[in-house]
């Protein structure tokens, strides 16, 4: 991971569900200086906060952990999210 890349990857804000996209678009119209990457990650964080303590998921090894939308959005299944989360 070191050194961090200096490029800016594509920000898929248009992949948000309609409700979150509409909220991000509304906020952008009020505050146009907010970068799309901030709007995207904050939309994911807001959605995660709504479900984080309400639901658990079971990993392939049977361990229960809180539902984490952020890792679901970034990493596909089977890459060790549960093991990493348990370690932290």
PDB file of C-alpha atoms in Angstrom:
ATOM      1  CA  UNK A   1       0.000   0.000   0.000  1.00  0.00           C
ATOM      2  CA  UNK A   2       2.958   2.324   0.232  1.00  0.00           C
ATOM      3  CA  UNK A   3       3.467   4.660  -1.509  1.00  0.00           C
ATOM      4  CA  UNK A   4      -0.178   5.569  -2.040  1.00  0.00           C
ATOM      5  CA  UNK A   5      -1.114   6.164  -5.655  1.00  0.00           C
ATOM      6  CA  UNK A   6      -1.407   9.810  -6.623  1.00  0.00           C
ATOM      7  CA  UNK A   7      -4.138   9.338  -9.201  1.00  0.00           C
ATOM      8  CA  UNK A   8      -7.824   9.968  -8.544  1.00  0.00           C
ATOM      9  CA  UNK A   9      -9.930   6.931  -9.395  1.00  0.00           C
ATOM     10  CA  UNK A  10     -13.349   7.191 -10.987  1.00  0.00           C
ATOM     11  CA  UNK A  11     -16.018   8.024  -8.396  1.00  0.00           C
ATOM     12  CA  UNK A  12     -19.129   5.904  -9.098  1.00  0.00           C
ATOM     13  CA  UNK A  13     -21.627   8.172  -7.334  1.00  0.00           C
ATOM     14  CA  UNK A  14     -24.182   7.355 -10.016  1.00  0.00           C
ATOM     15  CA  UNK A  15     -24.203   3.759  -8.739  1.00  0.00           C
ATOM     16  CA  UNK A  16     -25.927   4.817  -5.502  1.00  0.00           C
ATOM     17  CA  UNK A  17     -29.547   3.725  -5.046  1.00  0.00           C
ATOM     18  CA  UNK A  18     -32.014   6.430  -6.094  1.00  0.00           C
ATOM     19  CA  UNK A  19     -32.794   7.596  -2.548  1.00  0.00           C
ATOM     20  CA  UNK A  20     -29.121   8.135  -1.674  1.00  0.00           C
ATOM     21  CA  UNK A  21     -28.270   9.571  -5.090  1.00  0.00           C
ATOM     22  CA  UNK A  22     -31.124  12.075  -4.825  1.00  0.00           C
ATOM     23  CA  UNK A  23     -29.957  13.116  -1.354  1.00  0.00           C
ATOM     24  CA  UNK A  24     -26.362  13.532  -2.585  1.00  0.00           C
ATOM     25  CA  UNK A  25     -27.538  15.524  -5.599  1.00  0.00           C
ATOM     26  CA  UNK A  26     -29.688  17.763  -3.388  1.00  0.00           C
ATOM     27  CA  UNK A  27     -26.745  18.404  -1.070  1.00  0.00           C
ATOM     28  CA  UNK A  28     -24.471  19.093  -4.045  1.00  0.00           C
ATOM     29  CA  UNK A  29     -26.925  21.716  -5.321  1.00  0.00           C
ATOM     30  CA  UNK A  30     -26.820  23.430  -1.912  1.00  0.00           C
ATOM     31  CA  UNK A  31     -23.040  23.089  -1.482  1.00  0.00           C
ATOM     32  CA  UNK A  32     -21.405  22.685  -4.938  1.00  0.00           C
ATOM     33  CA  UNK A  33     -17.870  22.686  -3.486  1.00  0.00           C
ATOM     34  CA  UNK A  34     -18.324  19.258  -1.869  1.00  0.00           C
ATOM     35  CA  UNK A  35     -16.391  16.745  -4.029  1.00  0.00           C
ATOM     36  CA  UNK A  36     -18.320  13.725  -5.377  1.00  0.00           C
ATOM     37  CA  UNK A  37     -16.005  11.369  -3.473  1.00  0.00           C
ATOM     38  CA  UNK A  38     -17.030  12.954  -0.182  1.00  0.00           C
ATOM     39  CA  UNK A  39     -20.716  12.772  -1.113  1.00  0.00           C
ATOM     40  CA  UNK A  40     -20.342   9.107  -2.073  1.00  0.00           C
ATOM     41  CA  UNK A  41     -18.524   8.004   1.068  1.00  0.00           C
ATOM     42  CA  UNK A  42     -20.823  10.026   3.327  1.00  0.00           C
ATOM     43  CA  UNK A  43     -23.891   8.496   1.661  1.00  0.00           C
ATOM     44  CA  UNK A  44     -22.458   5.019   2.326  1.00  0.00           C
ATOM     45  CA  UNK A  45     -21.631   6.007   5.920  1.00  0.00           C
ATOM     46  CA  UNK A  46     -25.149   7.347   6.522  1.00  0.00           C
ATOM     47  CA  UNK A  47     -26.702   4.157   5.153  1.00  0.00           C
ATOM     48  CA  UNK A  48     -24.322   2.052   7.239  1.00  0.00           C
ATOM     49  CA  UNK A  49     -25.202   3.947  10.418  1.00  0.00           C
ATOM     50  CA  UNK A  50     -28.858   3.121   9.861  1.00  0.00           C
ATOM     51  CA  UNK A  51     -28.301  -0.642   9.768  1.00  0.00           C
ATOM     52  CA  UNK A  52     -25.002  -1.208  11.553  1.00  0.00           C
ATOM     53  CA  UNK A  53     -26.395  -1.991  14.991  1.00  0.00           C
ATOM     54  CA  UNK A  54     -29.653  -3.538  13.782  1.00  0.00           C
ATOM     55  CA  UNK A  55     -28.352  -6.480  11.768  1.00  0.00           C
ATOM     56  CA  UNK A  56     -25.554  -9.004  11.951  1.00  0.00           C
ATOM     57  CA  UNK A  57     -24.140 -11.113   9.159  1.00  0.00           C
ATOM     58  CA  UNK A  58     -22.577 -14.540   9.456  1.00  0.00           C
ATOM     59  CA  UNK A  59     -19.268 -15.125   7.738  1.00  0.00           C
ATOM     60  CA  UNK A  60     -18.396 -18.386   5.973  1.00  0.00           C
ATOM     61  CA  UNK A  61     -16.679 -19.544   9.163  1.00  0.00           C
ATOM     62  CA  UNK A  62     -19.865 -18.938  11.203  1.00  0.00           C
ATOM     63  CA  UNK A  63     -18.644 -15.852  13.071  1.00  0.00           C
ATOM     64  CA  UNK A  64     -21.228 -13.102  13.497  1.00  0.00           C
ATOM     65  CA  UNK A  65     -20.254  -9.501  12.866  1.00  0.00           C
ATOM     66  CA  UNK A  66     -22.121  -6.222  12.387  1.00  0.00           C
ATOM     67  CA  UNK A  67     -23.380  -5.493   8.899  1.00  0.00           C
ATOM     68  CA  UNK A  68     -20.818  -3.215   7.261  1.00  0.00           C
ATOM     69  CA  UNK A  69     -22.041  -1.641   4.048  1.00  0.00           C
ATOM     70  CA  UNK A  70     -18.694   0.001   3.364  1.00  0.00           C
ATOM     71  CA  UNK A  71     -16.836  -3.296   2.961  1.00  0.00           C
ATOM     72  CA  UNK A  72     -19.728  -4.818   1.037  1.00  0.00           C
ATOM     73  CA  UNK A  73     -19.409  -1.984  -1.447  1.00  0.00           C
ATOM     74  CA  UNK A  74     -15.642  -2.224  -1.820  1.00  0.00           C
ATOM     75  CA  UNK A  75     -14.700  -5.909  -1.615  1.00  0.00           C
ATOM     76  CA  UNK A  76     -16.288  -8.995  -3.069  1.00  0.00           C
ATOM     77  CA  UNK A  77     -17.159 -11.972  -0.922  1.00  0.00           C
ATOM     78  CA  UNK A  78     -14.468 -14.372   0.217  1.00  0.00           C
ATOM     79  CA  UNK A  79     -11.567 -11.911   0.455  1.00  0.00           C
ATOM     80  CA  UNK A  80     -11.218 -11.984   4.245  1.00  0.00           C
ATOM     81  CA  UNK A  81     -13.430  -9.073   5.338  1.00  0.00           C
ATOM     82  CA  UNK A  82     -14.655 -11.053   8.346  1.00  0.00           C
ATOM     83  CA  UNK A  83     -11.176 -12.080   9.427  1.00  0.00           C
ATOM     84  CA  UNK A  84      -9.935  -8.513   9.074  1.00  0.00           C
ATOM     85  CA  UNK A  85     -12.934  -7.054  10.918  1.00  0.00           C
ATOM     86  CA  UNK A  86     -12.524  -9.572  13.747  1.00  0.00           C
ATOM     87  CA  UNK A  87      -8.867  -8.579  14.056  1.00  0.00           C
ATOM     88  CA  UNK A  88      -9.687  -4.910  14.410  1.00  0.00           C
TER      89      UNK A  88
END
